[in-house]
mmCIF file of C-alpha atoms in Angstrom:
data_model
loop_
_atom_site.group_PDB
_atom_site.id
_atom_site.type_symbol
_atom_site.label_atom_id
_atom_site.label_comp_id
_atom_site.label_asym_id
_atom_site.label_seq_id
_atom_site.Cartn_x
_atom_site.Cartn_y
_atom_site.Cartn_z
ATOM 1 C CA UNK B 1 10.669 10.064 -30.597
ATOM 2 C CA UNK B 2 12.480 11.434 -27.103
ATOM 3 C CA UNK B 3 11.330 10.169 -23.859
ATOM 4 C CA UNK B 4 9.613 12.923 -23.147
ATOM 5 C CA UNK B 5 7.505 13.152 -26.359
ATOM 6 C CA UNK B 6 6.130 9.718 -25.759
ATOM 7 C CA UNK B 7 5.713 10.515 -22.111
ATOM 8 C CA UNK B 8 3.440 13.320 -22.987
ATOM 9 C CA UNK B 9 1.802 11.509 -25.703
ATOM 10 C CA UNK B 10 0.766 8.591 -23.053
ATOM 11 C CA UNK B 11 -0.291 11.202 -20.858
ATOM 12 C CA UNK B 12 -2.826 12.355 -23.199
ATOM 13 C CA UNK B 13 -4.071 9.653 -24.474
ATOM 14 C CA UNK B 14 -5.181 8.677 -20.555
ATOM 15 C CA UNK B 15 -6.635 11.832 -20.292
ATOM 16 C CA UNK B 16 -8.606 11.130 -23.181
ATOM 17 C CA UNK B 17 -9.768 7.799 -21.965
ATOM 18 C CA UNK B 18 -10.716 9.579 -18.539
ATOM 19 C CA UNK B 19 -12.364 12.300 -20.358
ATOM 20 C CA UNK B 20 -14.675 9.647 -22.320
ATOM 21 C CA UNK B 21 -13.171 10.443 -25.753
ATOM 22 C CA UNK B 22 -11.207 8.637 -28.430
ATOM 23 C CA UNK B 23 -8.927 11.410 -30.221
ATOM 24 C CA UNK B 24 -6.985 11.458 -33.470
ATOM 25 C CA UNK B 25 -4.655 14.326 -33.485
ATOM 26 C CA UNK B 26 -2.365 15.752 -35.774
ATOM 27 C CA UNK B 27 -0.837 19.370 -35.599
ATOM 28 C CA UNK B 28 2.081 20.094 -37.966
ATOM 29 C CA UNK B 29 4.556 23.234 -37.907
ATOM 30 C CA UNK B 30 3.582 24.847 -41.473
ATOM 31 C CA UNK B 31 7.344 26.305 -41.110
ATOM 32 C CA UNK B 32 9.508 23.190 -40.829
ATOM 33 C CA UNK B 33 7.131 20.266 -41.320
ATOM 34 C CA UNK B 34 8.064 19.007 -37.839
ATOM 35 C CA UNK B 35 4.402 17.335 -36.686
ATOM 36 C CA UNK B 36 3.254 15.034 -33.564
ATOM 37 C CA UNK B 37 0.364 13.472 -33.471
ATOM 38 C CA UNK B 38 -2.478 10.772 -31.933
ATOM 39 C CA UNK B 39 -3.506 8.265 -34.072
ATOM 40 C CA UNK B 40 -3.234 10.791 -37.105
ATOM 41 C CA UNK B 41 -3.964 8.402 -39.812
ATOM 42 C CA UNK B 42 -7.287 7.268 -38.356
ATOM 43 C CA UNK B 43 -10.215 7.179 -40.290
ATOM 44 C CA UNK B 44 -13.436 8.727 -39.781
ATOM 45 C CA UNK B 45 -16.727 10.139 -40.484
ATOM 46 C CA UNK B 46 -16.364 13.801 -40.917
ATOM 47 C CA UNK B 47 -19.640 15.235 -40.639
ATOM 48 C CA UNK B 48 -19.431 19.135 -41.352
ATOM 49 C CA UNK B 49 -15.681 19.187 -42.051
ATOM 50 C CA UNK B 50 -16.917 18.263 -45.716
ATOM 51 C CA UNK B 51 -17.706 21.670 -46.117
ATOM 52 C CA UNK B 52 -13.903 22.689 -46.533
ATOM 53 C CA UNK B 53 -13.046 20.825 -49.458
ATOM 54 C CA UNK B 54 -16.872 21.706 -50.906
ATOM 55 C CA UNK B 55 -16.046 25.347 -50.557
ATOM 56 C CA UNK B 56 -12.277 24.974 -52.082
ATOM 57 C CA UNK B 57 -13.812 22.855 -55.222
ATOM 58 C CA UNK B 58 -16.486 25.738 -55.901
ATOM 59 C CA UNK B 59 -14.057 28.561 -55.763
ATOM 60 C CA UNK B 60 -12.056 26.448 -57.881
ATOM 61 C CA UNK B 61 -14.682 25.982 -60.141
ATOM 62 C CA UNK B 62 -15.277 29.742 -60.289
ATOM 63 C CA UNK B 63 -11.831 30.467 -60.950
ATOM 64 C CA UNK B 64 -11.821 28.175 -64.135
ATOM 65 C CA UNK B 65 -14.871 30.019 -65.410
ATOM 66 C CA UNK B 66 -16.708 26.489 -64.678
ATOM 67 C CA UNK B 67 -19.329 28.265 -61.934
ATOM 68 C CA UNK B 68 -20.603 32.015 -61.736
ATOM 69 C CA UNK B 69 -19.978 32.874 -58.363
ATOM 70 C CA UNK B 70 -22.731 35.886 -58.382
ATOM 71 C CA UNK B 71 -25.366 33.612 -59.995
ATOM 72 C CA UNK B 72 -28.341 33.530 -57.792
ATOM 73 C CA UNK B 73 -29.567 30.663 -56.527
ATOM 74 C CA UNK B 74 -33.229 29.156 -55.094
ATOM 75 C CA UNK B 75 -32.533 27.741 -51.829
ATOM 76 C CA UNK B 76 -35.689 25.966 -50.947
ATOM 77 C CA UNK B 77 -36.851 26.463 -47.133
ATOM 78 C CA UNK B 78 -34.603 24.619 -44.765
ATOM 79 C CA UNK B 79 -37.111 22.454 -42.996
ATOM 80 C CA UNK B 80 -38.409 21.043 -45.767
ATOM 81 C CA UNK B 81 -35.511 20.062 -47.741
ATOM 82 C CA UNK B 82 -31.922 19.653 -45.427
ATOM 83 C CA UNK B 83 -32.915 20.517 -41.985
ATOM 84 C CA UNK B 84 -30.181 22.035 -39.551
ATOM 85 C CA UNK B 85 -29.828 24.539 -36.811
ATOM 86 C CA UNK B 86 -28.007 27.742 -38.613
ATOM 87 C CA UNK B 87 -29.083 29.770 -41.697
ATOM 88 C CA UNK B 88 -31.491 29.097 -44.441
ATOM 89 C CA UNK B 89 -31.499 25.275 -43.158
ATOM 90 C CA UNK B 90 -34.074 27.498 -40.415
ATOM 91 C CA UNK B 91 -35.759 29.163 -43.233
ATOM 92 C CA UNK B 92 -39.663 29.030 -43.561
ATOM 93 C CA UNK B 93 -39.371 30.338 -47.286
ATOM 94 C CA UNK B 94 -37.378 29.868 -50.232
ATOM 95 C CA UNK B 95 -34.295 31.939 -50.124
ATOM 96 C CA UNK B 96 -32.458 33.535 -53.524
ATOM 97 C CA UNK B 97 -28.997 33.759 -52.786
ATOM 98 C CA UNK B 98 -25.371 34.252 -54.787
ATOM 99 C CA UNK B 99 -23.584 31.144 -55.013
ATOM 100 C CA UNK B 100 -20.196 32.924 -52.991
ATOM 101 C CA UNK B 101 -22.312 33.716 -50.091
ATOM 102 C CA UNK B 102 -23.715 30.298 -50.253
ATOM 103 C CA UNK B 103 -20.422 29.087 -50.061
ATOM 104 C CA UNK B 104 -19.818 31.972 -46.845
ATOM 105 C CA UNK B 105 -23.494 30.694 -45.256
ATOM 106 C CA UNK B 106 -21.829 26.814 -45.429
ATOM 107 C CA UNK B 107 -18.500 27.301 -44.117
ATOM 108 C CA UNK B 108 -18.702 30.480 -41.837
ATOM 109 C CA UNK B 109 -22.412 29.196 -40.265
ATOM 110 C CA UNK B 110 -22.092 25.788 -40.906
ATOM 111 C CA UNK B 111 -25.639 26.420 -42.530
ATOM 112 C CA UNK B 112 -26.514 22.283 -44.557
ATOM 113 C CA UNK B 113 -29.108 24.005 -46.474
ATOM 114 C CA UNK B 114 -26.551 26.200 -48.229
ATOM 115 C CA UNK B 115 -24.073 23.360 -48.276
ATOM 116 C CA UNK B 116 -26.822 21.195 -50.196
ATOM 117 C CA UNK B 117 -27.399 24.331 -52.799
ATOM 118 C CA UNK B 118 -23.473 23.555 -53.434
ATOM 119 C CA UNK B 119 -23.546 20.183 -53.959
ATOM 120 C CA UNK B 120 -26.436 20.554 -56.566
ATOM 121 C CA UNK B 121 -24.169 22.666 -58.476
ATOM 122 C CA UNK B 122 -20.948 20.037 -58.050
ATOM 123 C CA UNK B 123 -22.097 17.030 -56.640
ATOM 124 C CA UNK B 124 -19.911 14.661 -54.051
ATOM 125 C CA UNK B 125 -18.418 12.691 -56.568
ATOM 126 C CA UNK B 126 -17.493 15.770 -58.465
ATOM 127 C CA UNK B 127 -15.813 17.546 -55.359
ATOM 128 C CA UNK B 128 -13.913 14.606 -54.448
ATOM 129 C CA UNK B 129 -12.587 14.435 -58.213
ATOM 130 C CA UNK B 130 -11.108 18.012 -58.374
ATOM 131 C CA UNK B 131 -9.089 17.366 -54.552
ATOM 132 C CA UNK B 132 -7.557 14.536 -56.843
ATOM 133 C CA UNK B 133 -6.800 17.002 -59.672
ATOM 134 C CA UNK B 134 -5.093 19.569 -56.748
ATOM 135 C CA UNK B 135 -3.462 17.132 -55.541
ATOM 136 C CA UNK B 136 -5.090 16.104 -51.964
ATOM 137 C CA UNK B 137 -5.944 12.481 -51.417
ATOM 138 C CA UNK B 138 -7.360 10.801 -48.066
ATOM 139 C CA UNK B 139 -10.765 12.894 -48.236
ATOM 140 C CA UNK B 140 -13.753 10.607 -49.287
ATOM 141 C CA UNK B 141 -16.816 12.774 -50.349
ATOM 142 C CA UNK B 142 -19.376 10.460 -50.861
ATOM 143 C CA UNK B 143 -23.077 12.166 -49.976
ATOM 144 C CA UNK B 144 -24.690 15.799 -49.597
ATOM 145 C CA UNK B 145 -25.788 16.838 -46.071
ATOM 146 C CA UNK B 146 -29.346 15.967 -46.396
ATOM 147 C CA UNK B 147 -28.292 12.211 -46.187
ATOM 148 C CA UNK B 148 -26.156 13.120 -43.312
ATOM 149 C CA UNK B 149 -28.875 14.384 -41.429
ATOM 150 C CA UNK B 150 -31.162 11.499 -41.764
ATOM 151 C CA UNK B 151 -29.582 10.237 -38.425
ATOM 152 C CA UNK B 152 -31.649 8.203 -35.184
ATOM 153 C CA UNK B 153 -31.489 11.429 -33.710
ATOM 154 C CA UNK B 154 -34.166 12.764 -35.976
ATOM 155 C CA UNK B 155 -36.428 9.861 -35.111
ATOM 156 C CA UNK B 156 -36.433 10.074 -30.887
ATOM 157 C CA UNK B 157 -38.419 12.425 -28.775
ATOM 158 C CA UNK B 158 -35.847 15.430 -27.270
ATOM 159 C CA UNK B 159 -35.489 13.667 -23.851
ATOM 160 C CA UNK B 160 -34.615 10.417 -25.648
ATOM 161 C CA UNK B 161 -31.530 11.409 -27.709
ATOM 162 C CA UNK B 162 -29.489 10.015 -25.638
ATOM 163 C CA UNK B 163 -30.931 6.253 -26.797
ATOM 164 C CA UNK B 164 -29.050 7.707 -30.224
ATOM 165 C CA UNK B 165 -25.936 8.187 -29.044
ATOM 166 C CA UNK B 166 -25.920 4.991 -27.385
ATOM 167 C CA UNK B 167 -26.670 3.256 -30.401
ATOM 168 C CA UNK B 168 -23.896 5.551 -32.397
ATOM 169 C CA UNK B 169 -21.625 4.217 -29.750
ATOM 170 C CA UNK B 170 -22.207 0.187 -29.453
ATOM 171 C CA UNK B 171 -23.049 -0.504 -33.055
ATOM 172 C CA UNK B 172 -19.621 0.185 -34.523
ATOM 173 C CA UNK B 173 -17.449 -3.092 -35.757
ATOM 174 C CA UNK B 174 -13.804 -3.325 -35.662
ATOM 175 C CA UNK B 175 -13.447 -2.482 -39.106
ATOM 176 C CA UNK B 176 -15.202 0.331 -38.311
ATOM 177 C CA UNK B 177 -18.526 -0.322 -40.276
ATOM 178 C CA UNK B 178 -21.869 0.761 -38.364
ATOM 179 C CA UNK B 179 -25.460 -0.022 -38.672
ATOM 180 C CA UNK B 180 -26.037 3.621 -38.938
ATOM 181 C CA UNK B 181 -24.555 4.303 -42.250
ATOM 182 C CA UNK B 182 -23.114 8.050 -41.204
ATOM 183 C CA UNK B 183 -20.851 6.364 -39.080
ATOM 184 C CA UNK B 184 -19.941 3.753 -41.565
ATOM 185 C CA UNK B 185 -16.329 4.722 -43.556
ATOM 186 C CA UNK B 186 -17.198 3.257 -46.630
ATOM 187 C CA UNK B 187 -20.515 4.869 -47.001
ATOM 188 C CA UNK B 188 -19.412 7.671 -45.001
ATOM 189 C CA UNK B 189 -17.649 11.409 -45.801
ATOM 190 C CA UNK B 190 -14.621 10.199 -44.185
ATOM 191 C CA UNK B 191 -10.878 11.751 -43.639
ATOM 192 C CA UNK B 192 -7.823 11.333 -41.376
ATOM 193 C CA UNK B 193 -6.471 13.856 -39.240
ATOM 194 C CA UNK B 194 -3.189 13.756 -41.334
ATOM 195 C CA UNK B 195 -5.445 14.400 -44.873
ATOM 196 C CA UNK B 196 -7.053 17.482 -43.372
ATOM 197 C CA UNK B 197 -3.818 18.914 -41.789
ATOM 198 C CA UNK B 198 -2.808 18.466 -45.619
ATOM 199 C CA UNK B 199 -5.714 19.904 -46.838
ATOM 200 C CA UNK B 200 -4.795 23.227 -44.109
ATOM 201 C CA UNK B 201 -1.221 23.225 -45.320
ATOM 202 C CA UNK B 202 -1.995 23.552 -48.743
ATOM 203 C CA UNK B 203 -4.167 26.505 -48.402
ATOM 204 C CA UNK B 204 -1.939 28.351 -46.038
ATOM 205 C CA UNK B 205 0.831 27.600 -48.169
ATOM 206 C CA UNK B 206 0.120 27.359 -51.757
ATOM 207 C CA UNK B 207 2.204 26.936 -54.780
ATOM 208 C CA UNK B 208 5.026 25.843 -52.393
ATOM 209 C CA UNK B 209 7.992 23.948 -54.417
ATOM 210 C CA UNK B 210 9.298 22.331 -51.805
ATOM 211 C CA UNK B 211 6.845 20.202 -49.429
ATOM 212 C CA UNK B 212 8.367 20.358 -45.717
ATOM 213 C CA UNK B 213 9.556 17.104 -44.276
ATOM 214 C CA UNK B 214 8.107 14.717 -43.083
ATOM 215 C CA UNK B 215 5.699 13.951 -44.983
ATOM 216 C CA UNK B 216 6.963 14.098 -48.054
ATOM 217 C CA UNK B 217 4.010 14.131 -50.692
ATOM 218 C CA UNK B 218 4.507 13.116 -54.204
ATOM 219 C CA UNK B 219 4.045 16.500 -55.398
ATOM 220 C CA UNK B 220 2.927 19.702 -53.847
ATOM 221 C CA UNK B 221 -0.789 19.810 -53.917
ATOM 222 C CA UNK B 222 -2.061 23.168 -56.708
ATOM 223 C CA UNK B 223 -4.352 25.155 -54.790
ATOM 224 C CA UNK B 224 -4.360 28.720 -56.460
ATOM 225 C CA UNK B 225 -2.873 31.005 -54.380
ATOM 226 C CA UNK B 226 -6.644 33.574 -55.081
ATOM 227 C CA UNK B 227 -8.642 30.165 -54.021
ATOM 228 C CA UNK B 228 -6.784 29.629 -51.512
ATOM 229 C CA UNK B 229 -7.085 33.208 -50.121
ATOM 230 C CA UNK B 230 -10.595 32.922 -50.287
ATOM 231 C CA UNK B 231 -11.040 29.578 -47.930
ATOM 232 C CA UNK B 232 -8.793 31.052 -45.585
ATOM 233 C CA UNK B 233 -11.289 33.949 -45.334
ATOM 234 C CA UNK B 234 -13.967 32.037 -44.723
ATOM 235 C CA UNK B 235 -12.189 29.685 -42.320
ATOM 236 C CA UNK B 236 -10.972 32.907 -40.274
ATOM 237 C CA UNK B 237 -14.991 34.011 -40.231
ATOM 238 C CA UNK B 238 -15.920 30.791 -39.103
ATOM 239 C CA UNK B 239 -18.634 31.671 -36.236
ATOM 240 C CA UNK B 240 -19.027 28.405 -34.646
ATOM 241 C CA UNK B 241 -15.887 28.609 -32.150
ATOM 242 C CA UNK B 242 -16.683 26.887 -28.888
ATOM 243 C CA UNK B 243 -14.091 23.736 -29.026
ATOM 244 C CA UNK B 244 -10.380 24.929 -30.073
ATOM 245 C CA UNK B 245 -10.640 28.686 -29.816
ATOM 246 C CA UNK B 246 -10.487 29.228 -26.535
ATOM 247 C CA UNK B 247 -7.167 27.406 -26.526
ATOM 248 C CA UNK B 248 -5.887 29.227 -29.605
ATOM 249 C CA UNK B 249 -7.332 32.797 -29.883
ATOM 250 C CA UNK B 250 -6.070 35.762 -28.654
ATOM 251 C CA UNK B 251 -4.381 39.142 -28.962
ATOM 252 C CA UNK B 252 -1.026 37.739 -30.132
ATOM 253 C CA UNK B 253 -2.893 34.899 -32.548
ATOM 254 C CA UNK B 254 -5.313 34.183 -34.849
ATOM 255 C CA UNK B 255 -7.275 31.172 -35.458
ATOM 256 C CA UNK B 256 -9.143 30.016 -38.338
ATOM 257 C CA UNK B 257 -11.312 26.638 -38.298
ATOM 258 C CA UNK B 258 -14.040 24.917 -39.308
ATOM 259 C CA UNK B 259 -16.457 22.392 -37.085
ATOM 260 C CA UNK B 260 -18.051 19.160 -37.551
ATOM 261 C CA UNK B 261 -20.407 17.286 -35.511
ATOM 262 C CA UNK B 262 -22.616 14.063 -36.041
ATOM 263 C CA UNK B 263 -24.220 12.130 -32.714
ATOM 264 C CA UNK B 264 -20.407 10.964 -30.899
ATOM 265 C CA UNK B 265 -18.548 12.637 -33.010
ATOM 266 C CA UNK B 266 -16.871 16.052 -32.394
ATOM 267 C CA UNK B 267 -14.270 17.364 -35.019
ATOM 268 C CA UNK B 268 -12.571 21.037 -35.465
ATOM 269 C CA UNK B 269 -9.668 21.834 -37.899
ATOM 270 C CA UNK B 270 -7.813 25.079 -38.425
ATOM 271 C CA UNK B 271 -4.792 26.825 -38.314
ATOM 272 C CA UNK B 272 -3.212 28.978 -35.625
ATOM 273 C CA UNK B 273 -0.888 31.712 -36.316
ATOM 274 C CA UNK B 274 1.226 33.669 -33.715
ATOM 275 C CA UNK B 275 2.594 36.943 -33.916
ATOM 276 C CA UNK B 276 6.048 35.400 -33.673
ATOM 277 C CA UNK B 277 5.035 33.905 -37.400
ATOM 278 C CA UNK B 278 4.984 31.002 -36.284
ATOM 279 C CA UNK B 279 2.028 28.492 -37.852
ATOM 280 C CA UNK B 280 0.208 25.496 -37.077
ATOM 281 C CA UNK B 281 -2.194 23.179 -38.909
ATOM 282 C CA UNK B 282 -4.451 20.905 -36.015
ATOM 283 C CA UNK B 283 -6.785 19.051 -36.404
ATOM 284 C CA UNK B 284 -8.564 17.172 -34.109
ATOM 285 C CA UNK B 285 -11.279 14.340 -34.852
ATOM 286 C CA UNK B 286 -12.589 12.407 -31.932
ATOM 287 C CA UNK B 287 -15.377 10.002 -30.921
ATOM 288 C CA UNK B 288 -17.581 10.396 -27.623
ATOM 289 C CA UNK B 289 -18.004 7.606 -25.798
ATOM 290 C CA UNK B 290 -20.591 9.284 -23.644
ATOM 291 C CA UNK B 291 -24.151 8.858 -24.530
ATOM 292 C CA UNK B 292 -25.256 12.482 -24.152
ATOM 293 C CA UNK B 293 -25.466 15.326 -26.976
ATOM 294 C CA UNK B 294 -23.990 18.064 -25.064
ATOM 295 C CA UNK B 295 -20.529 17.787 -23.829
ATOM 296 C CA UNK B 296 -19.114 20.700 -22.960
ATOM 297 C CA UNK B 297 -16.228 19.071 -20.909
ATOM 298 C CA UNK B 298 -15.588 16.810 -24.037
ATOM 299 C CA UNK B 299 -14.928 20.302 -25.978
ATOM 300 C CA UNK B 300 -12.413 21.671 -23.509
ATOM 301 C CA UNK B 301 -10.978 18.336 -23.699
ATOM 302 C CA UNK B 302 -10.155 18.855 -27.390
ATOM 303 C CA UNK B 303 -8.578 22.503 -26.887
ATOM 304 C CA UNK B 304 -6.315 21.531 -23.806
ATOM 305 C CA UNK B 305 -5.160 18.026 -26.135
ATOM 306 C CA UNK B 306 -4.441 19.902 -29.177
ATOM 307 C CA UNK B 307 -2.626 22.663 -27.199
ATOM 308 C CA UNK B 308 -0.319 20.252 -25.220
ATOM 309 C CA UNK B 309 0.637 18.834 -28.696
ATOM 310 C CA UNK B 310 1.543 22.903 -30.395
ATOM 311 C CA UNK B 311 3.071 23.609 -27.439
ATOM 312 C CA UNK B 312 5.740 20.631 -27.603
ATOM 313 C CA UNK B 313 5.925 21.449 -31.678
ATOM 314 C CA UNK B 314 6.429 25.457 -30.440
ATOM 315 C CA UNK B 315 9.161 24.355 -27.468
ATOM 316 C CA UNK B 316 10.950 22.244 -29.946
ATOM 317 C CA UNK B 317 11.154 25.083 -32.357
ATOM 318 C CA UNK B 318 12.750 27.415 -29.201
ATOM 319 C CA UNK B 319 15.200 24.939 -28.658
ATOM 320 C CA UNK B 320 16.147 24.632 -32.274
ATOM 321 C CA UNK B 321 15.065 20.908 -32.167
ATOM 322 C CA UNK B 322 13.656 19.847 -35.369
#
């Protein structure tokens, strides 16, 4: 690591601090595997992010003939079974809808209720089997979305949700257990930054023979090239796009991501791609350690972090310095 690299990386990591927010980082250059990253092997709690690998393990499904992905399904009204803000989770009335725009209604919206129709059809333990069988490890699927939703949050007045994300705060352990067991990482969804930027890398580059360096996995995870088309589709549609886009989108890029957010915990992966052809996977999972729900400074905070870290990856590749 040059002087410089760790000069920057201490410079973020007090801006962090100053900004209230404990980051793990990771963005990787899908080109030449050159990466940088904050604490990239981290774990954590990943709230919505689940919905990436539930989404790749149903389209896989499909694929193998194991799912019909124009089978309609009941979706019972939101607010009685998984509540949420997006989608049929808002629903007053049972909903029938195709399992692929399910699978569009929990990745592009972010919609639980949808998510939860998913996970009756392949259930946690089920997803987190087939990543094995493609390949990806460091993604623990452990419960559907109605279980992540039964938070303190739901149990305070409006004006008093701040007493939750107090208690999400100060009743962590070292280990990283917590007395609210959405925040705990062994009863948890959990991930690393560095297991989701593998996750990204294997659906924006499938089928590739030779994994770029570092890391070297043992093999190249299998994602079908047609499965992996599809995520990406969904992933570019994503609607919620208030934390990394602004840093990211524009006329001479895309970017394609998915959220996730539980009490102190703000997440958003995804993959940026310039019209140079140049590619990055980021992702960025962090921890508030403000007690408030909205924290719209804590979102720029994210975008300007992650964007530091592609630009050093980006001025590395102009130099020719791999």
């Amino acid at each position: 690591m040059t002087t410089n690299t760790e000069r920057l990386l201490t410079d973020l990591r007090r801006d962090l601090r100053e900004g209230g927010l404990y980051g793990s980082f990771l963005v990787r250059d899908l080109e030449t595997g050159d990466e940088i990253g904050i604490d990239p092997d981290t774990e954590l709690p990943v709230a919505s992010l689940v919905k990436i690998p539930l989404a790749l393990v149903t389209l896989e499904r499909i694929r193998r003939g194991e799912l019909d992905g124009a089978q309609v399904i009941e979706v019972p009204p939101g607010r009685i079974t998984t509540p949420g803000p997006t989608g049929v989770s808002r629903f007053r009335h049972a909903a029938h809808i195709a399992v692929e725009d399910l699978i569009y209604l929990s990745t592009c919206i972010s919609d639980n209720s949808a998510a939860d129709a998913l996970f009756a059809l392949t259930p946690p333990a089920q997803v987190g089997s087939v990543l094995c069988e493609l390949g990806l490890r460091g993604i623990a699927v452990r419960h559907t979305m109605r279980e992540l939703m039964e938070t303190p949050v739901e149990r305070f007045d409006p004006a008093d949700v701040h007493l939750a994300h107090a208690l999400a705060i100060d009743a962590g352990t070292p280990g990283r257990g917590h007395r609210v067991p959405q925040l705990d990482i062994s009863r948890a969804n959990t991930g690393t930054a560095r297991a989701f930027v593998d996750l990204l890398q294997a659906l924006w580059r499938p089928g590739a023979t030779e994994p770029p360096q570092p890391p070297q996995p043992a093999q190249p995870p299998a994602v079908h090239p047609e499965v992996a088309a599809q995520v990406r589709g969904f992933m570019a549609n994503n609607l919620v796009r208030n934390r990394l886009a602004p840093d990211f989108d524009s006329d001479a890029s895309t970017w394609s991501s998915k959220t996730g957010m539980l009490l102190n915990l703000r997440h958003e992966v995804g993959v940026v791609e310039h019209a140079d052809g140049q590619t990055y996977a980021i992702a960025v999972l962090t921890e508030s350690r403000v007690a408030a729900g909205r924290q719209p400074g804590a979102d720029a905070l994210m975008g300007q972090v992650a964007r530091r870290l592609r630009d050093e990856l980006r001025s590395r590749w102009i130099q020719g310095v791999f």
